XYZ file of C-alpha atoms in Angstrom:
475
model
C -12.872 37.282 2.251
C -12.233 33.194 1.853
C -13.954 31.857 -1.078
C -16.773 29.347 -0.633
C -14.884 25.932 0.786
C -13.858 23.042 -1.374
C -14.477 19.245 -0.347
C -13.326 16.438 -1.975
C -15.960 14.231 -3.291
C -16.282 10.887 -1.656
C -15.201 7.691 -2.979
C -18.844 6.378 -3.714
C -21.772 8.841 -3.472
C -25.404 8.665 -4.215
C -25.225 10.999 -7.415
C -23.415 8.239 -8.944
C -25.064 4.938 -8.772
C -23.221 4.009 -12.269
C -20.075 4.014 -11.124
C -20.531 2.200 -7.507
C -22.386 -0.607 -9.331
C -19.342 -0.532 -11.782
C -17.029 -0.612 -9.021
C -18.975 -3.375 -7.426
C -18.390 -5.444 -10.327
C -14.292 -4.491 -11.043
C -13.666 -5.135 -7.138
C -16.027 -8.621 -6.679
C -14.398 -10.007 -9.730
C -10.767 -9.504 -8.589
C -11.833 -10.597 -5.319
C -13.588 -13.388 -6.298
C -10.742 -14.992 -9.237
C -8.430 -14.012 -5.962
C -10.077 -16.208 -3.751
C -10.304 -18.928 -6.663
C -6.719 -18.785 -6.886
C -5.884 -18.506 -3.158
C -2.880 -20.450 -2.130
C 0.476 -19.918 0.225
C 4.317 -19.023 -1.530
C 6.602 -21.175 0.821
C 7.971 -18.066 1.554
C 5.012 -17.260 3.710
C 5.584 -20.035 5.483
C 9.325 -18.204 6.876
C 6.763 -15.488 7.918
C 4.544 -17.610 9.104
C 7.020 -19.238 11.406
C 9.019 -15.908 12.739
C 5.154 -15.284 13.984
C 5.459 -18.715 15.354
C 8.872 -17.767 17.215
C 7.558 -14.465 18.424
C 4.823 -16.681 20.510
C 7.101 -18.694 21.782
C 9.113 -16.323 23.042
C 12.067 -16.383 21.249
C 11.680 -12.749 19.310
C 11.497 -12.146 15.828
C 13.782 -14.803 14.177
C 13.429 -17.764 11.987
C 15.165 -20.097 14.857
C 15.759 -19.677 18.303
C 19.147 -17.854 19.609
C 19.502 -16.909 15.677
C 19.386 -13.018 15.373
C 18.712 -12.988 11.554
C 15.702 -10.851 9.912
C 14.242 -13.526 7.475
C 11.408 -11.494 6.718
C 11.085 -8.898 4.029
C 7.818 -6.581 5.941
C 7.731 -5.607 9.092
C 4.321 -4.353 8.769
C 3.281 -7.528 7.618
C 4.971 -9.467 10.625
C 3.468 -6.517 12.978
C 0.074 -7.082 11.634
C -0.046 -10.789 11.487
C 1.317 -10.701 15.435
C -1.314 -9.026 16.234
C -4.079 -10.594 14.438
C -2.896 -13.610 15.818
C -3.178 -12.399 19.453
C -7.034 -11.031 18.668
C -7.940 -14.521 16.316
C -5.324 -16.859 16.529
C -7.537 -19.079 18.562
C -9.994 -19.402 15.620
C -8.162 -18.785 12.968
C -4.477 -20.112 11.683
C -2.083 -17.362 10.927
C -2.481 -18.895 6.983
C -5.875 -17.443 7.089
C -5.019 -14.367 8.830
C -2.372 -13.705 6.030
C -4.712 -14.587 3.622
C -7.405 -12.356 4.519
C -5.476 -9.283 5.594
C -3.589 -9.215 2.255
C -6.828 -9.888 -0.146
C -8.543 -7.354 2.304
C -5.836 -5.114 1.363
C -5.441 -5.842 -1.438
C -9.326 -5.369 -2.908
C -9.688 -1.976 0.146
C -6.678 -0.563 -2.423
C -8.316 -0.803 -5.110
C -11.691 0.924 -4.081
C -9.278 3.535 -2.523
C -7.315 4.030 -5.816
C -10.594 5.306 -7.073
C -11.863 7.660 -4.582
C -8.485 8.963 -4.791
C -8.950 9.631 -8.786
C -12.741 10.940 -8.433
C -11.781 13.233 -5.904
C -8.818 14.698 -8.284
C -11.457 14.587 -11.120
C -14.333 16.480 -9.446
C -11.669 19.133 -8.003
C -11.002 19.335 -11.342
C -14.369 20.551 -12.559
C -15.251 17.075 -14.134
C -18.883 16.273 -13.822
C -19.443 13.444 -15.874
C -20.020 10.084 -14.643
C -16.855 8.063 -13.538
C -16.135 5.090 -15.084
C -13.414 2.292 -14.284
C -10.726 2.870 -16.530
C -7.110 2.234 -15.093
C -8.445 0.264 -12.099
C -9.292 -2.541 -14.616
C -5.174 -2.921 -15.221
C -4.379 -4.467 -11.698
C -8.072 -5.727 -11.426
C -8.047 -8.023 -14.773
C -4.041 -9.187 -14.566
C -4.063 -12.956 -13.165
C -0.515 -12.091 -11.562
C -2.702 -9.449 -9.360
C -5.246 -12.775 -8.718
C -2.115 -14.604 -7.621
C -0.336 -12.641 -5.199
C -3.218 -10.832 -3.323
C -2.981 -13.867 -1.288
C 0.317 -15.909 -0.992
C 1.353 -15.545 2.073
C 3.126 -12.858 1.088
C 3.341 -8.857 1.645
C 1.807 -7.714 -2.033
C -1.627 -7.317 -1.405
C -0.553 -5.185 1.973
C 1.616 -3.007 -0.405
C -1.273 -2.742 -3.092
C -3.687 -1.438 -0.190
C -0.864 1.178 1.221
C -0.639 2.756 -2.225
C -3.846 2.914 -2.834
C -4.523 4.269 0.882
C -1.705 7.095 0.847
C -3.221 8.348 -2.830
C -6.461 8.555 -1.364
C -5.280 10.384 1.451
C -3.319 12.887 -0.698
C -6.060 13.032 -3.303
C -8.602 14.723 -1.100
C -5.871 17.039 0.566
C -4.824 18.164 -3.011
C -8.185 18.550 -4.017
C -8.970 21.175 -1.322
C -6.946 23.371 -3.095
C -6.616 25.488 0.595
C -4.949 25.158 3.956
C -6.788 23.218 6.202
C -7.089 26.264 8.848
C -8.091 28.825 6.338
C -11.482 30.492 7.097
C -11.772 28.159 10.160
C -11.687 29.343 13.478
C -8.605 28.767 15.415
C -7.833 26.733 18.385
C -9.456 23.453 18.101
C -10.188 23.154 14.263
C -6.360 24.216 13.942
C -5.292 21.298 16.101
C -7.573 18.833 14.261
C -6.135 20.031 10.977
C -2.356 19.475 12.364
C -3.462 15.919 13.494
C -4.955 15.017 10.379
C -2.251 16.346 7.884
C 0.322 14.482 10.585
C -1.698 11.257 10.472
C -1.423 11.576 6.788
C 2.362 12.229 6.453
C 2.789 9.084 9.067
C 0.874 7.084 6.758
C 2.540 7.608 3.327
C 5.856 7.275 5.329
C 4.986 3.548 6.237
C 6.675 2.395 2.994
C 10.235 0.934 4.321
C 7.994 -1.089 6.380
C 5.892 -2.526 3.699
C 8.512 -3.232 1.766
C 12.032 -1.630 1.389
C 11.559 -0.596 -2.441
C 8.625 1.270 -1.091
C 10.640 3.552 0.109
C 10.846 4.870 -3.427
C 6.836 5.619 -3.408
C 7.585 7.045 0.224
C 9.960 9.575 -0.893
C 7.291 10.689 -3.694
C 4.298 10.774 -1.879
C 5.746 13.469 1.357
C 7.827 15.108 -1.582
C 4.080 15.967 -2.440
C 2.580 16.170 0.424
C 5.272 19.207 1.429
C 4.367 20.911 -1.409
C 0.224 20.867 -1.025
C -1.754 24.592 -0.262
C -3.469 22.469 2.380
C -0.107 21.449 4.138
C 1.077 25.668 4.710
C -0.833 25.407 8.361
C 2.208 23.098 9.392
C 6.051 23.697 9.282
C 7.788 21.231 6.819
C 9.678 19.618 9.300
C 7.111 18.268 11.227
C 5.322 16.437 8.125
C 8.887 15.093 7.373
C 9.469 13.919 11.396
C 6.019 12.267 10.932
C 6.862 10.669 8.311
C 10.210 9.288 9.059
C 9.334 8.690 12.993
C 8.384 4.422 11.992
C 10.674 3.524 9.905
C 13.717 5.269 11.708
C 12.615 3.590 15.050
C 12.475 -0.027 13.034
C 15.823 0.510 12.165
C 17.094 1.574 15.434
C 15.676 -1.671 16.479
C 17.154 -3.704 13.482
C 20.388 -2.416 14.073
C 20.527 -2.799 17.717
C 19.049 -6.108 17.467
C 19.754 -7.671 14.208
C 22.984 -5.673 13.911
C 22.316 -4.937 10.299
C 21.055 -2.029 8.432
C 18.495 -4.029 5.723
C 16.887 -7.314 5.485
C 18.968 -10.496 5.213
C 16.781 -11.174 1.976
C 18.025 -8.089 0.883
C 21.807 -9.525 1.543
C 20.660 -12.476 0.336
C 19.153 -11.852 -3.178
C 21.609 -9.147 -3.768
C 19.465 -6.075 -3.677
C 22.108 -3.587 -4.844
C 23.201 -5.606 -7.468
C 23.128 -4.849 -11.385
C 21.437 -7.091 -13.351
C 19.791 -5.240 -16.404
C 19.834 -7.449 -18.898
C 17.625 -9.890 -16.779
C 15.653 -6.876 -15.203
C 14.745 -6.271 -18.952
C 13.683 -9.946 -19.629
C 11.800 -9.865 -16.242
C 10.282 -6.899 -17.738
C 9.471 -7.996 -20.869
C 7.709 -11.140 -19.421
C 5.509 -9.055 -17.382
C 4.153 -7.091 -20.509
C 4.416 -9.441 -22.906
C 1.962 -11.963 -22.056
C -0.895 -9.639 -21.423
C -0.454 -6.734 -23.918
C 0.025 -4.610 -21.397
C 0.946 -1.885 -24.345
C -3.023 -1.686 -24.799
C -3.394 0.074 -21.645
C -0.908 2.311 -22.258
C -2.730 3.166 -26.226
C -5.943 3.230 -23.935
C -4.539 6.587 -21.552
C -2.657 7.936 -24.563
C -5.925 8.129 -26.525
C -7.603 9.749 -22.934
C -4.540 12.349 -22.629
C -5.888 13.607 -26.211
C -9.001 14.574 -24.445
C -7.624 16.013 -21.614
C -4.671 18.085 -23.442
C -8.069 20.331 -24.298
C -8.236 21.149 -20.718
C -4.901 20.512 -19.546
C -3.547 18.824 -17.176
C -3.581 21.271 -14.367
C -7.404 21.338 -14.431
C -7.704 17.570 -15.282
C -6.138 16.975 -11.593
C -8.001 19.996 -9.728
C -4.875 22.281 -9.944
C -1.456 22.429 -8.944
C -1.806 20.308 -5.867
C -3.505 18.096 -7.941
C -0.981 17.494 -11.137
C 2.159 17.747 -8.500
C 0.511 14.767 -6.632
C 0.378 12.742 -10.003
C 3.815 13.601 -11.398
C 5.221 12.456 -7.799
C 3.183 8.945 -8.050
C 4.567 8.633 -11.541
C 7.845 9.567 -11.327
C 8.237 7.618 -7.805
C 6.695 4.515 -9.721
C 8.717 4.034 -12.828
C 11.749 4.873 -10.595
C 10.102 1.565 -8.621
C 10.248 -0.063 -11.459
C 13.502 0.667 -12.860
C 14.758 -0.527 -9.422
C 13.457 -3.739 -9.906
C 14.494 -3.942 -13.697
C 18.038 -2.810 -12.437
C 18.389 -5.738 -10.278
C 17.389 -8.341 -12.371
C 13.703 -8.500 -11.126
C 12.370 -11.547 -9.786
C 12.451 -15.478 -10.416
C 8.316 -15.191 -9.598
C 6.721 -14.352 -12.547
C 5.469 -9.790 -12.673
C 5.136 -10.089 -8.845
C 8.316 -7.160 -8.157
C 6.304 -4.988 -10.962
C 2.714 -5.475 -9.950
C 2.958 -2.816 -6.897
C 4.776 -0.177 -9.273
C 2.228 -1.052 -12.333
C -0.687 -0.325 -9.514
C 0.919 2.865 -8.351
C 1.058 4.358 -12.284
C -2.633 3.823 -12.113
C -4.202 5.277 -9.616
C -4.405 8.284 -10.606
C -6.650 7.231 -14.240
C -8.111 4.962 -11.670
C -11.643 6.241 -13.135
C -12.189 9.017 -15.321
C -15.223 11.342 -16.044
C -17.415 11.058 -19.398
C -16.845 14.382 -20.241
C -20.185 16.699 -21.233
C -19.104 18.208 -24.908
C -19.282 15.418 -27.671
C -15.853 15.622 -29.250
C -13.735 14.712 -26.233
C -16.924 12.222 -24.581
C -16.285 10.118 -27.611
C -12.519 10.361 -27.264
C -13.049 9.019 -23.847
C -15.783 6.593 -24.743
C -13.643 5.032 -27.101
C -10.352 4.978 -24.885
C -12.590 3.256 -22.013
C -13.899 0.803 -24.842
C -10.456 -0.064 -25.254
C -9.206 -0.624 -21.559
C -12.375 -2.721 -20.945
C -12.278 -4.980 -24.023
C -8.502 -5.726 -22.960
C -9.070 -6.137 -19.662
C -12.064 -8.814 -20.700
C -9.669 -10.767 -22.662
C -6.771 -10.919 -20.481
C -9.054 -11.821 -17.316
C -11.070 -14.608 -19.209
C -7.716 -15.898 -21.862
C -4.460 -14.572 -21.264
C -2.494 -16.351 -18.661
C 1.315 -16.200 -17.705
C 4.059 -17.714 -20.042
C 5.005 -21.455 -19.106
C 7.821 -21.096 -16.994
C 11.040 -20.877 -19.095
C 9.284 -21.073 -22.428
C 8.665 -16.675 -22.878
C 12.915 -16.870 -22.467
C 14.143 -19.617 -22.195
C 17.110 -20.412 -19.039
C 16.285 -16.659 -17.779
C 14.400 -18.941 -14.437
C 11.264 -16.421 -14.392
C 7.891 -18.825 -13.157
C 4.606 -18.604 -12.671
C 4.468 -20.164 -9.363
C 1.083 -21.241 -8.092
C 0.856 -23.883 -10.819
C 4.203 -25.604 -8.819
C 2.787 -25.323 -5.001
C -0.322 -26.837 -6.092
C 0.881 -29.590 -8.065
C 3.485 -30.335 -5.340
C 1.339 -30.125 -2.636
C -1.566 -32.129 -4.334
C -4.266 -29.321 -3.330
C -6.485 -27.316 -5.028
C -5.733 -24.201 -2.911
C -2.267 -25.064 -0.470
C -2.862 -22.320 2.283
C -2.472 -23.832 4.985
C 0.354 -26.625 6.165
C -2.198 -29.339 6.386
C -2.977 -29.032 2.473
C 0.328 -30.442 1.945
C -1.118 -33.807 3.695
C -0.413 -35.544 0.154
C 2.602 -34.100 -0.819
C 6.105 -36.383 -0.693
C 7.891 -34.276 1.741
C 5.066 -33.694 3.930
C 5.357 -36.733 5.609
C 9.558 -36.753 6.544
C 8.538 -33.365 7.730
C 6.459 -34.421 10.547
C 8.506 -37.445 11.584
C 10.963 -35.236 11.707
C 9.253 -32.493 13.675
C 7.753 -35.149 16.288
C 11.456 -36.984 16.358
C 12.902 -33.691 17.329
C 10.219 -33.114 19.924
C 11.501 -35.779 21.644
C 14.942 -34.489 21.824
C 16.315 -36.505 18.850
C 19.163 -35.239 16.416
C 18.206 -35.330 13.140
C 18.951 -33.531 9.237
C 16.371 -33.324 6.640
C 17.848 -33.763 3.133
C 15.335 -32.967 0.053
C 16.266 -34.316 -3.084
C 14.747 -33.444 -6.025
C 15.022 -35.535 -9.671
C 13.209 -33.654 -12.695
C 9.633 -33.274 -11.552
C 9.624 -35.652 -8.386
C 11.007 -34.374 -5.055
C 11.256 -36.376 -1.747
C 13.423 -36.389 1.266
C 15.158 -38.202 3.876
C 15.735 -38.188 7.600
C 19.776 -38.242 8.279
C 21.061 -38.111 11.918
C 23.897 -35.153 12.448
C 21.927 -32.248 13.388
C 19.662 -30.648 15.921
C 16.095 -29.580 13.805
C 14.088 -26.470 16.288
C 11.196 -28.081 17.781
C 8.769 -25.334 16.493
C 9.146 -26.894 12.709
């Protein structure tokens, strides 16, 4: 006879009014210092504009009759097409960006924790949760930065933190789905949900192509899960794949290339280590980022009591976080490998969130030796995550190494532009170039040839309108 059925607790529940109101306050801070530090990366603006292109009919280039992929997420571009086509006459696509990314960005979050309380409770745990590795991503300014931009990071933050939650509560049932159930309709509802699940942690190539990495982890888990037995493997792994191979059917048939052209372009195969390390470096340096790490080690000398298996719920449970961890430093070893970034922690941020979902929260446990263990490791995450929210900010932008070109760099936009928040292409109303660039949109309007030239000398940059070349009349 089946033994009594398993749920996974939800992410909030009434039992618990601690932790939601601690939740509450990790989640409205980071989306509150993210909205105090919204702004737009002029690379949004090249997504912006391939949105632009799609409306006007010209497909899903940067300029007309140009068959070049200048964008690095398709889901992104996908999403912001059709938010456009629902809002786009109240909202510009700035905004849209903006608030589907923070969105995103703060929905990953509060998913990272459900995800972590439902491992915990599966796992016996019946202590009250508290915020422990949530407050990494939560209190890092870099996180404040780049949940907005323009660009695709908070969308990757909230896909993490979606497919964990979605794999959390299927490891936590510690069953198939269609055991003890009756068959027939349950059965089909079982197959659609573990399906829906496998096509969701599969989205990563379309996120972002190093996502493919977490991809690759996440159905290497989900294969393995008691709750996954009611479905042949190969049907989880055709789910999964089904997106991203159609994508690049269509990249290759219409691009005629098998990546990105900012993966040609910033040569994403390349081997760069001894920047990747510097890169690295000047993520963790500035914050202390080795606290957190003293923080989990001090929690792991709680849980060794217990062990891991029945810190996670089980073997579903502890196979789901090896495969997060392992998927995430090899993430992050990617990015070291190629010499990371020239913006300042923003290729490690989605890695760095992915190592901690699964301490998102932790329970207080009940006896008092390993409760004060635990008190004292969440005493630790919170104090640092105080400091580093209300002191520690990025290195100035050459000065952590110097000629290494890493930068922190919504100080730049906003000083160029002259706004307090840039997001939109009317905040740069004050900026030098701002004004060459719509003489020279309205000149080429009306059919004119022109060439913009930008010239920069040490801080001040301004441009000029030559004649010689034929500007697209979208921008």
């Amino acid at each position: 006879m089946a033994g009594p059925r398993r749920r996974p607790a939800p992410a909030l529940h009434v039992d618990d009014p601690v932790a939601a109101g601690l939740l509450a306050v990790v989640v409205g801070g980071f989306v509150a210092m993210a909205w105090r530090w919204r702004w737009t990366h002029d690379d949004g603006f090249i997504t912006f504009r391939v949105v632009d292109q799609v409306f006007a009919g010209n497909g899903p280039v940067y300029n007309a009759g140009e068959r070049v992929e200048a964008f690095t997420s398709p889901l992104h571009v996908g999403l912001l097409i059709v938010l456009r086509a629902l809002f786009g006459w109240a909202l510009d696509e700035a905004w849209l960006s903006l608030l589907l990314t923070l969105g995103a960005a703060a929905g990953g979050l509060v998913a990272a924790v459900a995800g972590a309380r439902a491992l915990a409770r599966a796992g016996g745990a019946k202590g009250t949760m508290v915020p422990f590795a949530v407050l990494v991503p939560a209190a890092l300014p870099p996180m404040w930065e780049y949940a907005t931009a323009g660009l695709e990071t908070g969308l990757a933050i909230g896909w993490v933190g979606l497919s964990f939650w979605l794999l959390a509560r299927l490891a936590a049932r510690q069953r198939p789905l269609d055991q003890a159930e009756a068959q027939g309709r349950r059965r089909r509802v079982a197959d659609r949900t573990l399906l829906a699940t496998a096509v969701v942690v599969g989205l990563g190539p379309l996120v972002r192509p190093e996502c493919t990495l977490l991809s690759l982890g996440f159905v290497v888990a989900l294969c393995t899960f008691r709750a996954a037995r009611s479905i042949a493997t190969w049907r989880l792994v055709a789910a999964a794949v089904a997106l991203p191979l159609a994508y690049e059917a269509f990249r290759m048939a219409y691009y005629a290339a098998l990546v990105p052209n900012t993966a040609l372009a910033k040569a994403a195969v390349g081997s760069r280590w001894g920047q990747g390390w510097y890169y690295l470096v000047n993520t963790v340096g500035p914050y202390g980022l080795v606290v957190p790490v003293a923080a989990v080690g001090t929690w792991a000398l709680a849980a060794r009591r217990r062990g891991l298996r029945r810190v996670f719920g089980g073997t579903d449970g502890r196979t789901l976080v090896l495969a997060t961890v392992a998927a995430a430093l090899g993430y992050g070893a990617y990015v070291v490998r190629i010499g990371g970034d020239y913006m300042h922690a923003r290729m490690l941020l989605v890695p760095l969130f992915a190592l901690c979902c699964p301490l998102a929260v932790v329970a207080l446990p009940r006896d008092a030796a390993r409760r004060g263990i635990v008190v004292g490791a969440t005493i630790v995450m919170g104090g640092w995550a105080l400091v580093t929210a209300l002191a520690l900010r990025a290195p100035a932008p050459e000065g952590f190494f110097g000629g290494h070109s890493i930068a922190e760099q919504r100080p730049f936009y906003v000083a160029l532009s002259g706004a307090d928040h840039p997001v939109t292409l009317s905040s740069w109303s004050r900026s030098p170039t701002y004004g060459v660039g719509d003489e020279a949109r309205r000149a080429a309007e009306a059919g004119e040839d022109i060439s913009v030239v930008v010239l920069e000398k040490g801080s001040e940059v301004g441009a000029h309108i030559l004649s010689g070349a034929v500007v697209d009349p979208i921008g």
